[in-house]
Coordinates of C-alpha atoms in Angstrom, one line a residue:
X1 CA 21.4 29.6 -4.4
X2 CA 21.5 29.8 -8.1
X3 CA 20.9 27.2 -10.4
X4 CA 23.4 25.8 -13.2
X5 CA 22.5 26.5 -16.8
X6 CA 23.2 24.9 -19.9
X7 CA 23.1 25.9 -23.1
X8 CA 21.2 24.6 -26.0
X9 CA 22.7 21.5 -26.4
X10 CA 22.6 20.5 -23.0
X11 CA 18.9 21.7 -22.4
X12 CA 15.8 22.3 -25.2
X13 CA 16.8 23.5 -28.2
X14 CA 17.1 27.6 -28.1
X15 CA 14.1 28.3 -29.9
X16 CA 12.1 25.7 -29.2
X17 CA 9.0 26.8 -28.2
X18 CA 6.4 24.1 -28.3
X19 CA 8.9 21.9 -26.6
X20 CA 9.5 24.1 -24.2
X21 CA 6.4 25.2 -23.1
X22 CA 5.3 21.3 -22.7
X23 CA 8.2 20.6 -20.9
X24 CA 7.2 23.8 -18.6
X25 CA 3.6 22.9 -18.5
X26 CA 4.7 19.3 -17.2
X27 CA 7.4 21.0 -14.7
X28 CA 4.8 23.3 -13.5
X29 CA 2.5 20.7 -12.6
X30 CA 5.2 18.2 -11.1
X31 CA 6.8 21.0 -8.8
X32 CA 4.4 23.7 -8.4
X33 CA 3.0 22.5 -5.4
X34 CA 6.2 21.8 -3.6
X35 CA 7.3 25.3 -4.7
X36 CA 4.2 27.1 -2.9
X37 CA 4.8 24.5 0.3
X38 CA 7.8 26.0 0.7
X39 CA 7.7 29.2 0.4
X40 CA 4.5 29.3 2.3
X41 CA 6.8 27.6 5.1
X42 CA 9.2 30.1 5.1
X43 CA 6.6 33.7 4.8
X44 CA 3.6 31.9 6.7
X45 CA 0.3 31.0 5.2
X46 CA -0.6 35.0 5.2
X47 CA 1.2 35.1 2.7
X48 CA -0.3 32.4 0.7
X49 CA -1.9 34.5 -2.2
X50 CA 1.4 36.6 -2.4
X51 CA 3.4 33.2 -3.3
X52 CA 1.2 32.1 -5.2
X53 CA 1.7 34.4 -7.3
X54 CA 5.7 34.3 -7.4
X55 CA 5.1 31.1 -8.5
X56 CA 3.2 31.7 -11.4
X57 CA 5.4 34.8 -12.4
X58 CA 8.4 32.5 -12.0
X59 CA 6.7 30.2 -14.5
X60 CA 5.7 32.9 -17.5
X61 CA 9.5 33.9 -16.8
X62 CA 10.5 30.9 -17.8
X63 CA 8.3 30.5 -20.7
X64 CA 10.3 34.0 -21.7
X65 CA 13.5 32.9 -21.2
X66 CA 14.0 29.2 -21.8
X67 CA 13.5 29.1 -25.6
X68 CA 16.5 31.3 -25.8
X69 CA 18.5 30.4 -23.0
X70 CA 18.1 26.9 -22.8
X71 CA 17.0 25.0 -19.9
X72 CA 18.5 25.0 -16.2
X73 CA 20.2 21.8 -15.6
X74 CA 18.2 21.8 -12.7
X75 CA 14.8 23.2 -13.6
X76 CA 12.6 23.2 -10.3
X77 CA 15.5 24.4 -8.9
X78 CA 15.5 27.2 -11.3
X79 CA 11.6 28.4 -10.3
X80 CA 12.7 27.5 -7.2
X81 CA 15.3 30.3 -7.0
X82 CA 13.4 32.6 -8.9
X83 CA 10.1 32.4 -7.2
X84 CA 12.0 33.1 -3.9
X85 CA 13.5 36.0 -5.5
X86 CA 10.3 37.7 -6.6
X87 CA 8.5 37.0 -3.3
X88 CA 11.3 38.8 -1.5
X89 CA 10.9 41.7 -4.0
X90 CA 7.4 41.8 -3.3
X91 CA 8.4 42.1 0.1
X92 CA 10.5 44.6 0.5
X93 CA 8.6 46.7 -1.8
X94 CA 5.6 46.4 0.6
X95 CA 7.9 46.5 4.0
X96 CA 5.8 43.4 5.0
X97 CA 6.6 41.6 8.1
X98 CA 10.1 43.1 8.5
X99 CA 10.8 39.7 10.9
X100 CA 9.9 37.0 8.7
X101 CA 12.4 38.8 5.8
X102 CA 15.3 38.6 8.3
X103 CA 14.7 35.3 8.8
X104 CA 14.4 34.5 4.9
X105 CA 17.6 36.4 4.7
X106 CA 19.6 34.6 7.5
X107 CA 22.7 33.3 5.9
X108 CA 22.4 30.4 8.5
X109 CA 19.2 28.7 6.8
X110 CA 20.8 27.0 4.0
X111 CA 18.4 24.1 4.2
X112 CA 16.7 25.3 1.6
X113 CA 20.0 25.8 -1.2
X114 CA 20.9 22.6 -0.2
X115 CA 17.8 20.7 -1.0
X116 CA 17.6 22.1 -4.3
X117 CA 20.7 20.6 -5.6
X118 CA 20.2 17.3 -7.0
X119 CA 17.7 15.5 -8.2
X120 CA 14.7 17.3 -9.0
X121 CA 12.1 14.5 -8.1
X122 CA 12.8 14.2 -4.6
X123 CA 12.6 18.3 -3.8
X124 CA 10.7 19.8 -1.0
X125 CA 9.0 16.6 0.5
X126 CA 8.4 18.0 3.5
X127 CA 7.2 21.2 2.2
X128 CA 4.8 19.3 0.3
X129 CA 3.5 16.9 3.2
X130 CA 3.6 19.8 5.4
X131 CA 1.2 22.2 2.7
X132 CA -0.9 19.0 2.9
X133 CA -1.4 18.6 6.5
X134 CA -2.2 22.7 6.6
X135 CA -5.1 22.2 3.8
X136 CA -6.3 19.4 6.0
X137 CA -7.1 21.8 8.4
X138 CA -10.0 20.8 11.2
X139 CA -11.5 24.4 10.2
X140 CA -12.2 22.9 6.6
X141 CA -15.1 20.8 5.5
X142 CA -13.6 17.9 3.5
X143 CA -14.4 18.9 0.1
X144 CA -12.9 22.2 1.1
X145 CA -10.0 20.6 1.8
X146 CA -9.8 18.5 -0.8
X147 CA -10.0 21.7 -3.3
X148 CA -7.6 23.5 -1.6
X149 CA -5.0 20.5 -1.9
X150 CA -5.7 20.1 -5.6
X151 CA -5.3 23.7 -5.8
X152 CA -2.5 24.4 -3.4
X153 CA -0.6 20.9 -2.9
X154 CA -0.9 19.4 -6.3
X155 CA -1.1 22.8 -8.7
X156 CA -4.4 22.4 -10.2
X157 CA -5.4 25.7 -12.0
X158 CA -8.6 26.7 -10.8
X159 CA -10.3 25.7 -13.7
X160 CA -8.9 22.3 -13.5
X161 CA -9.9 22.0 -9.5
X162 CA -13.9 23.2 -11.3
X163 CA -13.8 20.4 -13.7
X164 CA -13.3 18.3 -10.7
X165 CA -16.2 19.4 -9.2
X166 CA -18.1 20.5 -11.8
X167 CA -18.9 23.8 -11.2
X168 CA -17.9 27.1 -12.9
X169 CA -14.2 28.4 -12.7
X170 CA -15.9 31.9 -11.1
X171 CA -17.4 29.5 -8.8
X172 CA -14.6 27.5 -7.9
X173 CA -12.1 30.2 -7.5
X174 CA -14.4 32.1 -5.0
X175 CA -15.0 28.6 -2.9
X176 CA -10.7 28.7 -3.1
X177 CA -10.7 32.2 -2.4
X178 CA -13.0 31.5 1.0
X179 CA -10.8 28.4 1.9
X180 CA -7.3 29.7 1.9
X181 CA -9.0 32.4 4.3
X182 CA -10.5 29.9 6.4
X183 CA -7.2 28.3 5.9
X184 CA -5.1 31.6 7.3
X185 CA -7.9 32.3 9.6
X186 CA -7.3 28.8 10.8
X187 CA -3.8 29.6 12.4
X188 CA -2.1 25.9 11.1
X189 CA 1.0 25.9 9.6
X190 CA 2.9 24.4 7.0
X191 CA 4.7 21.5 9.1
X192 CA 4.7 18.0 9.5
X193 CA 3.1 18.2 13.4
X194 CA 6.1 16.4 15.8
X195 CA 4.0 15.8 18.8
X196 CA 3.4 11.9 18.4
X197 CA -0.2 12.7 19.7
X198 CA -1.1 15.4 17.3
X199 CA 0.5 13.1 14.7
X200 CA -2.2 10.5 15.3
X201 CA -5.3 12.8 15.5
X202 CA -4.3 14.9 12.2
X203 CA -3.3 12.2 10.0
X204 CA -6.5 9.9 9.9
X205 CA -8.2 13.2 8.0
X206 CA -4.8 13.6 5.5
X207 CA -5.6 10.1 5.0
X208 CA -9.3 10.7 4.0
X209 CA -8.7 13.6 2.5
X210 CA -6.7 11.7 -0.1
X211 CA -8.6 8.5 0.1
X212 CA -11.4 10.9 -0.9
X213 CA -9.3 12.5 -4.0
X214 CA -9.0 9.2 -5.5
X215 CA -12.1 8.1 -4.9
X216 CA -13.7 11.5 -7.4
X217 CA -11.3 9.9 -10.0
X218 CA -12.1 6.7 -9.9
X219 CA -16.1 6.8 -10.0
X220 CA -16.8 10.1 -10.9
X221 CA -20.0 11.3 -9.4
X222 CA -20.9 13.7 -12.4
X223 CA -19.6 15.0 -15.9
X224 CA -18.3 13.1 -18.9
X225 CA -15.6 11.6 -17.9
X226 CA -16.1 8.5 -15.4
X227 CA -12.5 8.3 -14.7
X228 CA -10.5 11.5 -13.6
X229 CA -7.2 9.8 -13.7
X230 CA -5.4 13.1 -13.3
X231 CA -6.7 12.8 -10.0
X232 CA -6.0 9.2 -9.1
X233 CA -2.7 9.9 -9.9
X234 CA -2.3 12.8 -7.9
X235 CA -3.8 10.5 -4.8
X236 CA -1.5 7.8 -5.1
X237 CA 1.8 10.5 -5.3
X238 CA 0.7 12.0 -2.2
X239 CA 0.3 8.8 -0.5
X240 CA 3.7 7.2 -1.5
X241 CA 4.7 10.9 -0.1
X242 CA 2.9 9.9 3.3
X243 CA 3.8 6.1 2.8
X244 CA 8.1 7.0 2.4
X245 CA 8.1 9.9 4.8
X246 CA 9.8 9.0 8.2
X247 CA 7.1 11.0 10.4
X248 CA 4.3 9.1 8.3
X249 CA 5.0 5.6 7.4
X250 CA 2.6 3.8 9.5
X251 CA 0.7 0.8 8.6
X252 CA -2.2 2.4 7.9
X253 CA -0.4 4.9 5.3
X254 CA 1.2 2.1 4.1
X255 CA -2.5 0.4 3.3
X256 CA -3.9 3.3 1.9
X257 CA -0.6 3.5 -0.8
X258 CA -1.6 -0.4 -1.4
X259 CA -5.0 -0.1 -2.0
X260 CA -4.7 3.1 -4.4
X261 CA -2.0 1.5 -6.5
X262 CA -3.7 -1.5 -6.7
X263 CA -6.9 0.3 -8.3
X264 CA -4.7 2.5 -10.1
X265 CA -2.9 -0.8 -11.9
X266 CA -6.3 -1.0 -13.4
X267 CA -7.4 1.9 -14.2
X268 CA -6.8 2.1 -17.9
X269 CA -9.5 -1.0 -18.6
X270 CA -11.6 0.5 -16.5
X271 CA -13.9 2.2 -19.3
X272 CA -14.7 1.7 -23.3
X273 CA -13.1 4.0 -25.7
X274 CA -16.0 6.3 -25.4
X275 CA -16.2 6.2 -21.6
X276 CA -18.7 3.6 -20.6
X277 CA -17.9 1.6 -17.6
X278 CA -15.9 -2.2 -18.0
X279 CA -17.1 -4.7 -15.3
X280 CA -14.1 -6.5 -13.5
X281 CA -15.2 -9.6 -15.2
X282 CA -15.0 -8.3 -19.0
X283 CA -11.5 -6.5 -18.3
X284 CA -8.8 -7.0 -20.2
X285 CA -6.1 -8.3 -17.5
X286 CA -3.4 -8.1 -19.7
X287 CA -3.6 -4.4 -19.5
X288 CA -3.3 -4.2 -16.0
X289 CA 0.4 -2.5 -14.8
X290 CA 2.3 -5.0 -13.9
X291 CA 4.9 -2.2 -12.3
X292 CA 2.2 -0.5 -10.1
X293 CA 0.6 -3.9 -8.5
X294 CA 4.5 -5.1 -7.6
X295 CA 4.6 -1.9 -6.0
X296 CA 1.2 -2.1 -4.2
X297 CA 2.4 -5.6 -2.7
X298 CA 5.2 -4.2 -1.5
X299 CA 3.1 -1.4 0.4
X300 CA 0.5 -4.2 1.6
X301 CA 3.7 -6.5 3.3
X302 CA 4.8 -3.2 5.0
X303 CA 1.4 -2.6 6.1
X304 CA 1.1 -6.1 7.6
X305 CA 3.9 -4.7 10.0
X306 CA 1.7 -3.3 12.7
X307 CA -0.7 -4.6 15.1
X308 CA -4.1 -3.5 14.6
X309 CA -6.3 -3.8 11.6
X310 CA -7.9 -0.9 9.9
X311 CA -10.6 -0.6 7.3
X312 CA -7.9 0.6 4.5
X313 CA -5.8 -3.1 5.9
X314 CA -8.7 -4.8 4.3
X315 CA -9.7 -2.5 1.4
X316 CA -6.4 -3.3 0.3
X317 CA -6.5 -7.0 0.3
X318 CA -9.7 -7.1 -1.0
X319 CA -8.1 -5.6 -3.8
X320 CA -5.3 -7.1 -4.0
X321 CA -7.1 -10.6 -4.3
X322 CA -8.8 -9.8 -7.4
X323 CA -5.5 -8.9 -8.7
X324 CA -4.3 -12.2 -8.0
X325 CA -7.0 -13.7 -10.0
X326 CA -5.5 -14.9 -13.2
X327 CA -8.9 -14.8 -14.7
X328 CA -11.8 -13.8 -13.4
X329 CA -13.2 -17.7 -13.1
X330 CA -10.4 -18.3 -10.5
X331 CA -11.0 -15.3 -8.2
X332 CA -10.7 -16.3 -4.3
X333 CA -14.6 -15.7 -4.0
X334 CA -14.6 -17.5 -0.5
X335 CA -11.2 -15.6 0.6
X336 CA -13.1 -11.9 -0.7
X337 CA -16.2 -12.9 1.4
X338 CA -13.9 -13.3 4.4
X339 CA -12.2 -10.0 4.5
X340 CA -15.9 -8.1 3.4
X341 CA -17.3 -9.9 6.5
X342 CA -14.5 -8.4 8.5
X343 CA -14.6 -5.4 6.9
X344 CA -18.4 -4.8 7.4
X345 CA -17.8 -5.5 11.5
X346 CA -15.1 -1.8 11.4
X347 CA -17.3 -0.3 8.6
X348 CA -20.9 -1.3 8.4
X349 CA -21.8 1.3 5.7
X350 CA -24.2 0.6 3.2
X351 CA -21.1 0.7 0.0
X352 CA -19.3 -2.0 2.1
X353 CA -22.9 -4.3 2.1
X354 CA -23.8 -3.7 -1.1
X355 CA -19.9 -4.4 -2.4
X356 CA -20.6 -7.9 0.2
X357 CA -23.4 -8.7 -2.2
X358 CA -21.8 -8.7 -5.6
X359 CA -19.2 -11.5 -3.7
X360 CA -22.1 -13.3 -2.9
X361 CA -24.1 -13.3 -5.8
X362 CA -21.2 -14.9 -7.2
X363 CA -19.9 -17.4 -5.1
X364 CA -24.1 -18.3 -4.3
X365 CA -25.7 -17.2 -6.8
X366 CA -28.5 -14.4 -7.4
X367 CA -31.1 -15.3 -4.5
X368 CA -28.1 -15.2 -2.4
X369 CA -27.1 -12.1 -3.7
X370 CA -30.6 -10.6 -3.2
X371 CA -31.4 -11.6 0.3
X372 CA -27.9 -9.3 1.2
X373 CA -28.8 -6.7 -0.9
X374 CA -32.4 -6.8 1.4
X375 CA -30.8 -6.2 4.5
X376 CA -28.6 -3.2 2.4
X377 CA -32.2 -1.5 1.7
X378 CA -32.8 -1.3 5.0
X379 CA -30.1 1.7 5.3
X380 CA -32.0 4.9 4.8
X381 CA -29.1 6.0 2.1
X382 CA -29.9 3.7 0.1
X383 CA -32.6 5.2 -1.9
X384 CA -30.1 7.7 -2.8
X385 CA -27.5 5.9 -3.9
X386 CA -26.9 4.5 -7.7
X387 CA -25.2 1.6 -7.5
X388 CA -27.4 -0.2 -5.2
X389 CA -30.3 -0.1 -7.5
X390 CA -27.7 -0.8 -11.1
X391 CA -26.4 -4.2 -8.4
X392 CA -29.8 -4.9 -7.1
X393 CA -31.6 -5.0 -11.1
X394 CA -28.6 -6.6 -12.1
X395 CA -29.1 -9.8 -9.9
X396 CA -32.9 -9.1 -10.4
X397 CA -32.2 -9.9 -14.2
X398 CA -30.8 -12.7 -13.2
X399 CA -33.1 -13.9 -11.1
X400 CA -35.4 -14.3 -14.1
X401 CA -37.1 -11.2 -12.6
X402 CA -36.5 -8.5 -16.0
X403 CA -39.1 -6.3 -14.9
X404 CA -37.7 -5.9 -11.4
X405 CA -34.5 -5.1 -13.5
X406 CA -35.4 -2.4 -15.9
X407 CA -37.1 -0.8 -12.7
X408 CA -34.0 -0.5 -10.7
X409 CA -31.8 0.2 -13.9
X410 CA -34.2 3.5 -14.3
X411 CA -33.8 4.2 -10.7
X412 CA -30.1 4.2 -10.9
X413 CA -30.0 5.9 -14.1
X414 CA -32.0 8.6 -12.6
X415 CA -29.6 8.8 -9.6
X416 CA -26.8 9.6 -12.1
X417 CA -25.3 12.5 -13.1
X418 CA -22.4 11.1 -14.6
X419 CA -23.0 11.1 -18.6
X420 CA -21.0 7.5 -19.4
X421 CA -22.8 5.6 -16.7
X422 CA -26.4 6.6 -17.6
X423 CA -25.7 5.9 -21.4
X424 CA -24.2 2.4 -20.3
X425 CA -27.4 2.0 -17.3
X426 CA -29.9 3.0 -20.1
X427 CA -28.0 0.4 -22.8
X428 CA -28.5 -2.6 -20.0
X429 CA -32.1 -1.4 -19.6
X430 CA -32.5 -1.5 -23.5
X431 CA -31.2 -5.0 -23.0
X432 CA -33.4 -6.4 -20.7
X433 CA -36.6 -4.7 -22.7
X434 CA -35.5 -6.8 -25.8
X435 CA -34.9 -10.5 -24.1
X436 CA -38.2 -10.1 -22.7
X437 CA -40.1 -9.4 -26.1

C-alpha cells in the first residue's frame, strides 16, 4: 500500500516550506477526519486516542519530509499509509489486542489499498459517515456529540472545537477527553448501521447533530464572530456525505443538504465588514453563489421524491423561495406564509412563530405582525430568547410605538452574548432614541 512519489517538479518545490506547510495544513484539515474513521474502524474505538495520535505524527512527518522530498502524487494516501504504519508500530510495541493486529495484517483485506488509489477527494466515505454515526452516539448529549464530530469527524484541533464553544482549550479538551470515553464506554462502532430499522432510529440524531453544527455557524450564540463559516461548511460537507451515500440518501437527508446549501449561498452578505448583522432585505443578491443554490435545487427535487413531509422538507423551501426572489420587493410573501403555516402544525416552537411573524409583518403590516408575535409571548421560552424581543421592538418601531422599541432592543441586547449583534442591537436602539427627539 505505498503511495507514488514525485519529485520536485511534479509536487511542491523541494524547499518549499511555507507552501508546503499550507498545503499540509489544508490536507490535514480535508482528510484528517477520514483518516481517524478509518483507522478507528479497523483497531476499534479503544483505540481512539492511540490513532489519534498516528495521525498527527503522520502529519509532523510530513511537514519533515515534504519540503525535501516533494509531495506524494497522492497525498492523503501518503498519511494514509503512514499513519497505519505507525499505529501498527505502536502496536506491536505494546502487544495490544494480538487479534485485532492479525486482522490489520490479513493480506485478504485489501479494501483499504484499494480505496486509496485515486482520487483523493472521494477517500474513506464510509469511514467518515461511519466515525459520524459513532459520535452520534445515544450515550452523548448533543453538544457532546457535536464536539466530538468537530473534533473527531471533521479534525478540529481542540482549540478550534473551544472557539466554537467558547470556552477554554483546557476546558474543551477535558469535555473531549470525557466524551471519547463515554464514546468507548458506549460500545458503538464505526459503521454505517445495515439493519433498515436501526438506520431509521439513528439517523434522525446524525441529522440533528449536523443541522445543529450549522446552526452555531450561522447565528452564533456568543463571541465575536456572528458567523463561524468554518463550521457551516463543515455541516454542508457532511450532509452531501449523508445526501450521496447509498445507505443515506433519503428524502429527508436530501432536505437537510438543500436547506444548508441554500443558507450557505448566502452566507458571505450575511454580515458588514466588521461583523454586524445584514437583514435579508439590505443584502447584496448579487453576491449570493450562484453554484451552491443550483446545487441546493437539485437536493430539494430529490427530496420531493418521497412521501411524507418533514420539518427540514419545509425549512428548505422556505428557503429556497427567498432565493427565488429577484429582489426583495418580489418575494412570494403569500407562498412563505403557506409553508410557515405548515411548518408550525410539525414544529410549533416558538423560532418557527416568531420566524411566521416577520412574513406577516410584511405581507400585513406591523399590527399584523404584532398580534403573532402575542400569541409567540405566550411560550414560556420566550423571555429568554433574543430575537423575539430585537423582532418584536422592531415592528413596535414601526408601529409608531419607539418607546416599546428601545425597550425590547435593551432586552435583546441584554439576552446577547454575541459581540456584533449587541453593537448592531445597541446602534438600532441609538436610532430610535434620535427620531424621537
Amino acid at each position: 500500500m505505498s503511495a507514488v512519489r514525485t519529485g520536485p517538479t511534479e509536487g511542491e518545490a523541494a524547499g518549499g516550506d511555507d507552501s508546503v506547510q499550507l498545503l499540509v495544513a489544508n490536507l490535514f484539515r480535508r482528510s484528517a477526519g477520514a483518516i481517524v474513521a478509518g483507522l478507528a474502524r479497523r483497531y476499534g474505538l479503544e483505540q481512539l486516542a492511540m490513532v489519534e495520535d498516528a495521525v498527527q505524527d503522520a502529519l509532523l512527518e510530513a511537514l519533515r519530509r515534504w519540503p525535501f522530498e516533494g509531495v506524494p502524487r497522492e497525498p492523503a494516501a501518503w498519511l494514509r499509509t503512514v499513519a497505519e504504519r505507525k499505529a501498527l508500530d505502536v502496536l506491536r510495541r505494546g502487544a495490544v489486542l494480538e487479534r485485532k493486529l492479525a486482522v490489520a495484517m490479513d493480506p485478504d483485506d485489501t479494501a483499504d489499498a484499494e480505496r486509496v488509489r485515486g482520487d483523493d477527494a472521494g477517500l474513506f466515505d464510509d469511514d467518515v459517515l461511519g466515525m459520524l454515526f459513532a459520535c452520534c452516539t445515544p450515550a452523548l448529549e448533543r453538544e457532546a456529540a457535536v464536539a466530538l464530530t468537530l473534533s473527531v469527524v471533521a479534525g478540529f484541533t481542540a482549540r478550534e472545537v473551544a472557539q466554537a464553544f467558547l470556552v477554554s482549550e483546557a476546558t474543551m479538551a477535558q469535555r473531549l477527553v470525557r466524551a471519547k470515553r463515554r464514546l468507548r464506554e458506549s460500545g458503538a462502532r464505526v459503521v454505517i448501521p445495515t439493519d433498515a430499522e436501526e438506520l431509521a432510529t439513528r439517523l434522525p440524531r446524525v441529522l440533528g447533530v449536523v443541522y445543529l453544527m450549522f446552526n452555531e455557524g450561522y447565528d452564533a450564540t456568543e463571541g465575536d464572530a456572528l458567523v463561524r463559516e468554518d463550521l457551516c461548511g463543515e455541516a454542508t460537507r457532511l450532509a452531501l456525505l449523508l445526501a450521496d451515500h447509498p445507505a443515506t440518501t433519503t428524502p429527508e437527508v436530501h432536505a437537510l443538504a438543500a436547506l444548508l446549501l441554500f443558507q450557505l449561498a448566502r452566507l458571505s452578505s450575511r454580515t458588514e465588514g466588521d461583523g454586524a448583522p445584514v437583514l435579508l432585505e439590505s443584502q447584496d443578491r448579487s453576491r449570493w453563489d450562484r453554484r451552491l443554490i443550483a446545487e441546493g435545487f437539485r437536493q430539494l427535487e430529490k427530496a420531493g421524491r418521497g412521501d411524507r413531509l418533514t420539518s427540514l422538507h419545509l425549512q428548505a423551501e422556505i428557503a429556497s423561495r427567498h432565493l427565488l426572489a429577484v429582489q426583495f420587493d418580489q418575494t412570494d410573501w403569500d407562498g412563505l406564509l403557506r409553508a410557515y403555516d405548515l411548518l408550525l402544525e410539525c414544529e410549533p416552537t416558538l423560532v418557527v412563530r416568531v420566524n411566521r411573524a416577520v412574513v406577516v409583518g410584511q405581507r400585513f403590516g406591523a399590527a399584523a405582525a404584532l398580534l403573532a408575535l402575542e400569541e409567540a409571548s405566550r411560550d414560556p421560552a420566550a423571555s429568554g430568547y433574543r430575537w423575539f424581543f430585537a423582532v418584536r421592538g422592531h415592528f413596535r418601531a414601526k408601529a409608531g410605538d419607539a418607546e416599546g422599541g428601545r425597550q425590547d432592543l435593551r432586552r435583546a441586547s441584554a439576552l446577547t452574548r454575541s459581540t456584533p449583534l449587541v453593537r448592531w442591537l445597541e446602534e438600532r436602539h441609538a436610532a430610535l432614541l434620535d427620531s424621537s427627539t
